[in-house]
Coordinates of C-alpha atoms in Angstrom, one line a residue:
M752 CA -2.3 -5.7 8.4
L753 CA -2.4 -2.3 6.6
A754 CA 1.2 -2.7 6.0
I755 CA 1.1 -6.1 4.7
L756 CA -1.7 -5.0 2.4
A757 CA 0.4 -2.1 0.7
V758 CA 3.3 -4.4 0.0
L759 CA 0.8 -6.9 -1.4
T760 CA -0.5 -4.1 -4.3
T761 CA 2.2 -1.8 -4.9
L762 CA 3.7 -3.8 -8.1
C763 CA 1.6 -2.4 -10.8
G764 CA 0.8 1.2 -9.7
A765 CA -2.4 2.2 -10.7
A766 CA -4.3 -1.1 -10.7
L767 CA -7.6 0.4 -11.4
S768 CA -6.8 2.4 -14.6
A769 CA -9.0 1.9 -17.5
E770 CA -5.4 0.7 -19.3
P771 CA -4.4 -2.7 -19.6
Q772 CA -1.6 -3.0 -16.9
I773 CA 1.4 -4.8 -18.0
P774 CA 3.3 -6.7 -15.4
N775 CA 7.0 -5.4 -15.0
F776 CA 9.6 -6.5 -12.4
W777 CA 12.3 -4.4 -13.8
D778 CA 14.0 -1.0 -12.6
P779 CA 13.5 1.2 -15.3
K780 CA 17.3 2.4 -14.6
E781 CA 18.7 -0.9 -14.3
R782 CA 21.0 -1.4 -17.2
L783 CA 22.7 -5.0 -17.6
P784 CA 25.7 -5.7 -19.8
K785 CA 25.0 -7.2 -23.4
P786 CA 26.6 -10.6 -23.2
Q787 CA 28.6 -12.4 -25.7
L788 CA 27.8 -15.6 -27.4
E789 CA 29.7 -15.6 -30.3
G790 CA 30.8 -19.3 -29.2
L791 CA 27.3 -20.6 -28.7
Q792 CA 26.8 -23.3 -31.0
R793 CA 22.9 -23.9 -30.3
L794 CA 20.1 -22.5 -28.2
R795 CA 17.6 -24.9 -27.5
F796 CA 14.5 -24.5 -25.1
L797 CA 12.8 -27.3 -23.6
T798 CA 9.2 -26.7 -23.3
T799 CA 5.9 -28.9 -22.8
V800 CA 2.7 -29.0 -25.3
D801 CA -0.1 -29.0 -23.0
F802 CA -0.1 -25.9 -21.1
P803 CA -2.2 -23.5 -23.2
P804 CA -2.0 -20.3 -23.4
F805 CA 1.9 -21.0 -22.7
N806 CA 2.1 -24.2 -24.9
Y807 CA 0.1 -26.0 -27.0
I808 CA -0.3 -27.5 -30.5
D809 CA -2.3 -24.9 -32.5
S810 CA -4.9 -25.8 -35.4
E811 CA -2.2 -26.6 -38.0
G812 CA -0.3 -29.1 -35.9
R813 CA 2.2 -26.3 -34.8
L814 CA 3.9 -25.6 -31.5
A815 CA 2.7 -22.3 -30.5
G816 CA 2.0 -20.3 -27.3
F817 CA 3.4 -17.3 -25.0
H818 CA 6.3 -19.5 -24.1
V819 CA 7.1 -20.3 -27.8
D820 CA 6.8 -16.6 -28.9
L821 CA 8.8 -15.6 -25.8
A822 CA 12.0 -17.9 -26.5
R823 CA 12.2 -16.6 -30.3
R824 CA 12.0 -13.1 -29.2
I825 CA 15.3 -13.9 -26.7
C826 CA 16.9 -15.8 -29.5
A827 CA 16.0 -12.4 -31.4
E828 CA 17.0 -10.1 -29.2
L829 CA 20.6 -11.9 -28.1
G830 CA 20.9 -12.3 -32.1
V831 CA 21.1 -16.0 -32.3
S832 CA 18.2 -16.7 -34.1
D833 CA 19.9 -19.0 -36.4
K834 CA 21.1 -21.2 -33.6
C835 CA 17.7 -21.2 -31.8
Q836 CA 15.6 -24.2 -31.4
I837 CA 12.4 -24.9 -29.4
Q838 CA 11.6 -28.7 -28.5
A839 CA 8.7 -29.6 -26.7
L840 CA 8.3 -32.6 -24.1
P841 CA 6.0 -34.3 -21.8
W842 CA 6.7 -32.2 -18.4
A843 CA 8.2 -35.4 -16.8
E844 CA 11.1 -35.6 -19.4
L845 CA 12.3 -32.0 -18.9
E846 CA 14.7 -32.3 -16.0
D847 CA 16.3 -35.3 -17.8
A848 CA 16.6 -34.0 -20.9
L849 CA 18.3 -31.1 -19.7
A850 CA 20.6 -33.1 -17.5
K851 CA 21.4 -35.1 -20.5
G852 CA 22.4 -32.0 -22.7
D853 CA 19.5 -32.4 -25.0
G854 CA 18.8 -28.9 -24.7
E855 CA 20.2 -25.3 -22.8
A856 CA 17.2 -24.1 -20.6
I857 CA 14.0 -25.2 -19.2
L858 CA 10.8 -22.6 -20.2
A859 CA 7.7 -24.1 -19.3
G860 CA 7.2 -22.7 -15.8
L861 CA 9.6 -25.0 -13.4
A862 CA 8.8 -23.9 -9.6
I863 CA 11.6 -21.8 -7.9
T864 CA 12.1 -23.4 -4.8
P865 CA 14.9 -23.7 -2.3
A866 CA 15.3 -27.7 -3.6
T867 CA 15.1 -26.8 -7.5
R868 CA 17.7 -23.7 -7.0
E869 CA 20.3 -26.4 -5.8
S870 CA 20.1 -27.9 -9.1
Y871 CA 19.4 -25.0 -11.7
V872 CA 20.4 -21.5 -12.0
F873 CA 16.9 -19.1 -12.8
T874 CA 16.6 -16.0 -14.5
R875 CA 14.6 -13.4 -12.6
P876 CA 11.1 -14.1 -12.8
Y877 CA 9.3 -12.5 -16.1
L878 CA 5.7 -13.5 -14.7
Q879 CA 3.9 -13.9 -11.6
F880 CA 0.4 -15.1 -10.8
P881 CA -1.4 -12.4 -8.4
A882 CA -4.4 -13.1 -6.6
R883 CA -7.2 -11.4 -7.7
F884 CA -11.0 -10.1 -6.4
V885 CA -13.9 -10.6 -8.9
M886 CA -17.1 -9.1 -8.4
Q887 CA -20.5 -8.4 -10.6
K888 CA -20.1 -5.6 -12.2
A889 CA -23.4 -3.4 -10.7
N890 CA -22.0 -4.0 -7.2
A891 CA -18.4 -3.4 -7.7
V892 CA -16.0 -1.7 -4.8
A893 CA -13.0 0.0 -4.6
E894 CA -9.6 0.0 -2.6
P895 CA -9.4 -0.2 0.1
L896 CA -10.9 -3.3 -0.2
H897 CA -10.3 -4.5 3.0
V898 CA -13.0 -1.7 4.4
A899 CA -15.6 -2.3 1.3
L900 CA -15.5 -6.3 1.7
S901 CA -16.0 -5.9 5.3
G902 CA -18.4 -8.5 5.9
K903 CA -19.2 -9.6 2.4
R904 CA -19.4 -13.2 1.3
I905 CA -16.1 -14.3 -1.0
G906 CA -15.9 -17.5 -2.6
V907 CA -12.6 -19.2 -2.7
M908 CA -11.1 -22.7 -3.4
A909 CA -11.1 -24.7 -0.6
G910 CA -7.9 -25.5 0.7
S911 CA -6.0 -23.4 -1.3
A912 CA -3.4 -20.8 -1.0
H913 CA -6.2 -18.2 -2.0
E914 CA -8.0 -19.0 0.9
Q915 CA -5.0 -18.5 3.3
I916 CA -4.7 -15.2 1.5
L917 CA -8.0 -14.1 2.1
R918 CA -8.2 -15.4 5.8
S919 CA -4.8 -13.7 6.7
Y920 CA -5.2 -10.5 5.0
F921 CA -8.8 -9.9 4.9
G922 CA -10.1 -11.0 8.3
D923 CA -13.3 -9.2 7.7
V924 CA -15.0 -10.9 4.9
K925 CA -16.9 -13.9 5.2
P926 CA -15.0 -16.8 3.0
V927 CA -17.5 -18.9 1.3
T928 CA -15.4 -22.1 0.2
Y929 CA -16.0 -24.8 -2.4
S930 CA -14.4 -27.9 -4.1
R931 CA -15.3 -27.3 -7.7
T932 CA -14.6 -23.7 -9.4
E933 CA -17.3 -24.0 -11.7
W934 CA -19.6 -24.0 -8.8
L935 CA -18.0 -21.1 -7.5
Y936 CA -17.9 -19.4 -10.7
E937 CA -22.0 -20.4 -11.1
D938 CA -22.8 -19.0 -7.4
L939 CA -20.5 -15.6 -8.2
R940 CA -23.0 -15.2 -11.8
A941 CA -26.1 -15.8 -9.9
G942 CA -25.5 -13.4 -7.4
K943 CA -25.4 -15.9 -4.5
I944 CA -22.0 -14.6 -3.3
D945 CA -20.5 -10.9 -3.6
G946 CA -17.2 -12.0 -5.0
A947 CA -14.7 -14.3 -5.8
F948 CA -11.0 -14.7 -4.4
G949 CA -8.5 -16.2 -6.7
D950 CA -5.4 -17.1 -9.3
G951 CA -6.0 -13.8 -11.5
M952 CA -4.9 -15.7 -14.6
R953 CA -7.5 -18.2 -14.6
L954 CA -10.5 -15.6 -13.6
S955 CA -9.2 -13.4 -16.4
F956 CA -10.0 -16.7 -19.0
W957 CA -13.4 -16.8 -17.0
L958 CA -14.0 -12.9 -17.4
V959 CA -13.2 -12.9 -21.2
G960 CA -15.3 -16.4 -21.7
S961 CA -19.2 -17.3 -22.5
D962 CA -19.8 -18.6 -19.2
S963 CA -19.4 -15.5 -17.5
Q964 CA -21.7 -13.9 -19.5
A965 CA -19.9 -10.8 -19.1
C966 CA -21.7 -10.5 -15.7
C967 CA -18.5 -9.5 -13.5
R968 CA -14.9 -7.6 -13.3
F969 CA -11.7 -7.3 -11.7
V970 CA -12.1 -5.0 -8.5
G971 CA -8.4 -3.9 -6.4
G972 CA -5.4 -5.8 -6.4
P973 CA -3.2 -7.3 -8.0
Y974 CA -2.3 -9.1 -4.8
L975 CA 1.3 -10.9 -4.7
A976 CA 2.2 -13.0 -2.1
P977 CA 5.2 -15.3 -2.8
E978 CA 5.2 -17.2 0.3
Q979 CA 2.0 -18.4 -0.8
L980 CA 1.7 -18.1 -4.3
G981 CA 5.2 -18.8 -5.2
L982 CA 8.4 -16.8 -7.0
G983 CA 6.5 -16.7 -10.5
L984 CA 7.8 -18.0 -13.8
A985 CA 11.7 -18.5 -14.6
I986 CA 13.7 -19.8 -17.3
A987 CA 16.1 -22.2 -15.7
V988 CA 19.4 -23.3 -16.6
R989 CA 22.2 -25.9 -15.6
P990 CA 24.8 -24.5 -13.0
S991 CA 27.5 -25.1 -15.6
D992 CA 25.5 -22.2 -18.3
A993 CA 24.7 -19.7 -15.5
A994 CA 26.0 -17.1 -18.0
L995 CA 23.3 -18.0 -20.5
A996 CA 20.8 -17.2 -17.6
D997 CA 22.9 -13.8 -17.6
A998 CA 22.1 -13.6 -21.3
F999 CA 18.4 -14.6 -20.9
N1000 CA 18.0 -11.8 -18.3
F1001 CA 19.3 -9.0 -20.4
A1002 CA 17.3 -10.2 -23.2
L1003 CA 14.0 -10.0 -20.9
R1004 CA 15.1 -6.8 -19.9
E1005 CA 15.2 -5.6 -23.1
L1006 CA 12.0 -6.9 -23.9
Q1007 CA 10.2 -5.0 -21.5
A1008 CA 12.1 -1.8 -22.3
N1009 CA 10.9 -2.0 -25.8
G1010 CA 7.5 -3.1 -25.5
T1011 CA 7.8 -6.6 -26.8
F1012 CA 7.0 -8.5 -24.1
A1013 CA 3.6 -6.3 -23.6
E1014 CA 2.9 -7.2 -27.0
L1015 CA 3.2 -10.6 -26.1
Y1016 CA 1.3 -10.5 -23.0
L1017 CA -1.6 -8.8 -24.3
R1018 CA -1.6 -11.3 -27.3
Y1019 CA -2.2 -14.4 -25.0
F1020 CA -4.0 -12.8 -22.1
P1021 CA -6.2 -9.9 -23.4
V1022 CA -7.7 -9.1 -20.0
S1023 CA -4.7 -8.4 -18.0
F1024 CA -4.6 -10.1 -14.7
Y1025 CA -2.7 -7.5 -13.3

C-alpha cells in the first residue's frame, strides 16, 4: 500500500508548498519537433458552452473560458492565429460535427477510453483531476496521510470513484458516505466529520466560495489514480489528422515551458487543486 500511495503523490512534488502548484505532465528535458503547417487551410476547435470555467458565455454574450483561451494560445504558438476558429456546439453534436468535417479538433473533455481511441487520436493530457483531502484549518494534518488520518471520519460521495480510492488506499479511515455534496460540505464546515475526500477541482471552488466560510483547506495529495479517475483532458482529432495531434503536443509543451499554461491555469483556478 505504501508503494501505491507514493506513486499517487509524486506528480507535483512539494504539494504542501505555500506556492500554487501548477500541473505539469511534461519531461523538462523532452523536445518535440516543430510542426510544419503551411498547407493548413483552417483550424477550427469544437467545444461547448456549458462547462464553466472551461467553456461558458460571459456577461457580454461572448464565448469564454479556459478551453477557449487555451485554443487561442495553441494557435498563436503554432503561428496559425489567422486560420484559428472556435465553434461552440451542444455536447451531443460534437462527435458528429468532427466526423462531418465541420471542425478539426474537439477541445471539450472527451473521455480517453479504449472505445474513443478507436475513433480518435488524442494529444497527451494537459490536465488531470486529482483527488484531494480537505479538512478544517484548525485540525489540518500533514503527510503521510494514511497515518495521520487513521481513525478519522472522512466524508465522501457514496458510490463514487473517490469512495473506491478512499476504501482501497486509506483502509484505516472511517468513510462517511453522502448522497448530496451540499450535505457533505455542511457537515465538514460544522465539524461533524474530520475531513472530506473528493474531486480536487470541485473542492477548490468550494474552498474559495462563500459557502465554505473560509473554514477549510487542502491537506496532502494530490492523488492521481487513472484507473478510477480517468486519464484527464486531451484534444481529440480524426485519425486522418494525426499530424495535428503532434502539432498540438508541440504547442502544449511550449506553453508549459514558457509559463503560458501556468498563467491560464491560475486565471481560471485561483485555488490550485494540485
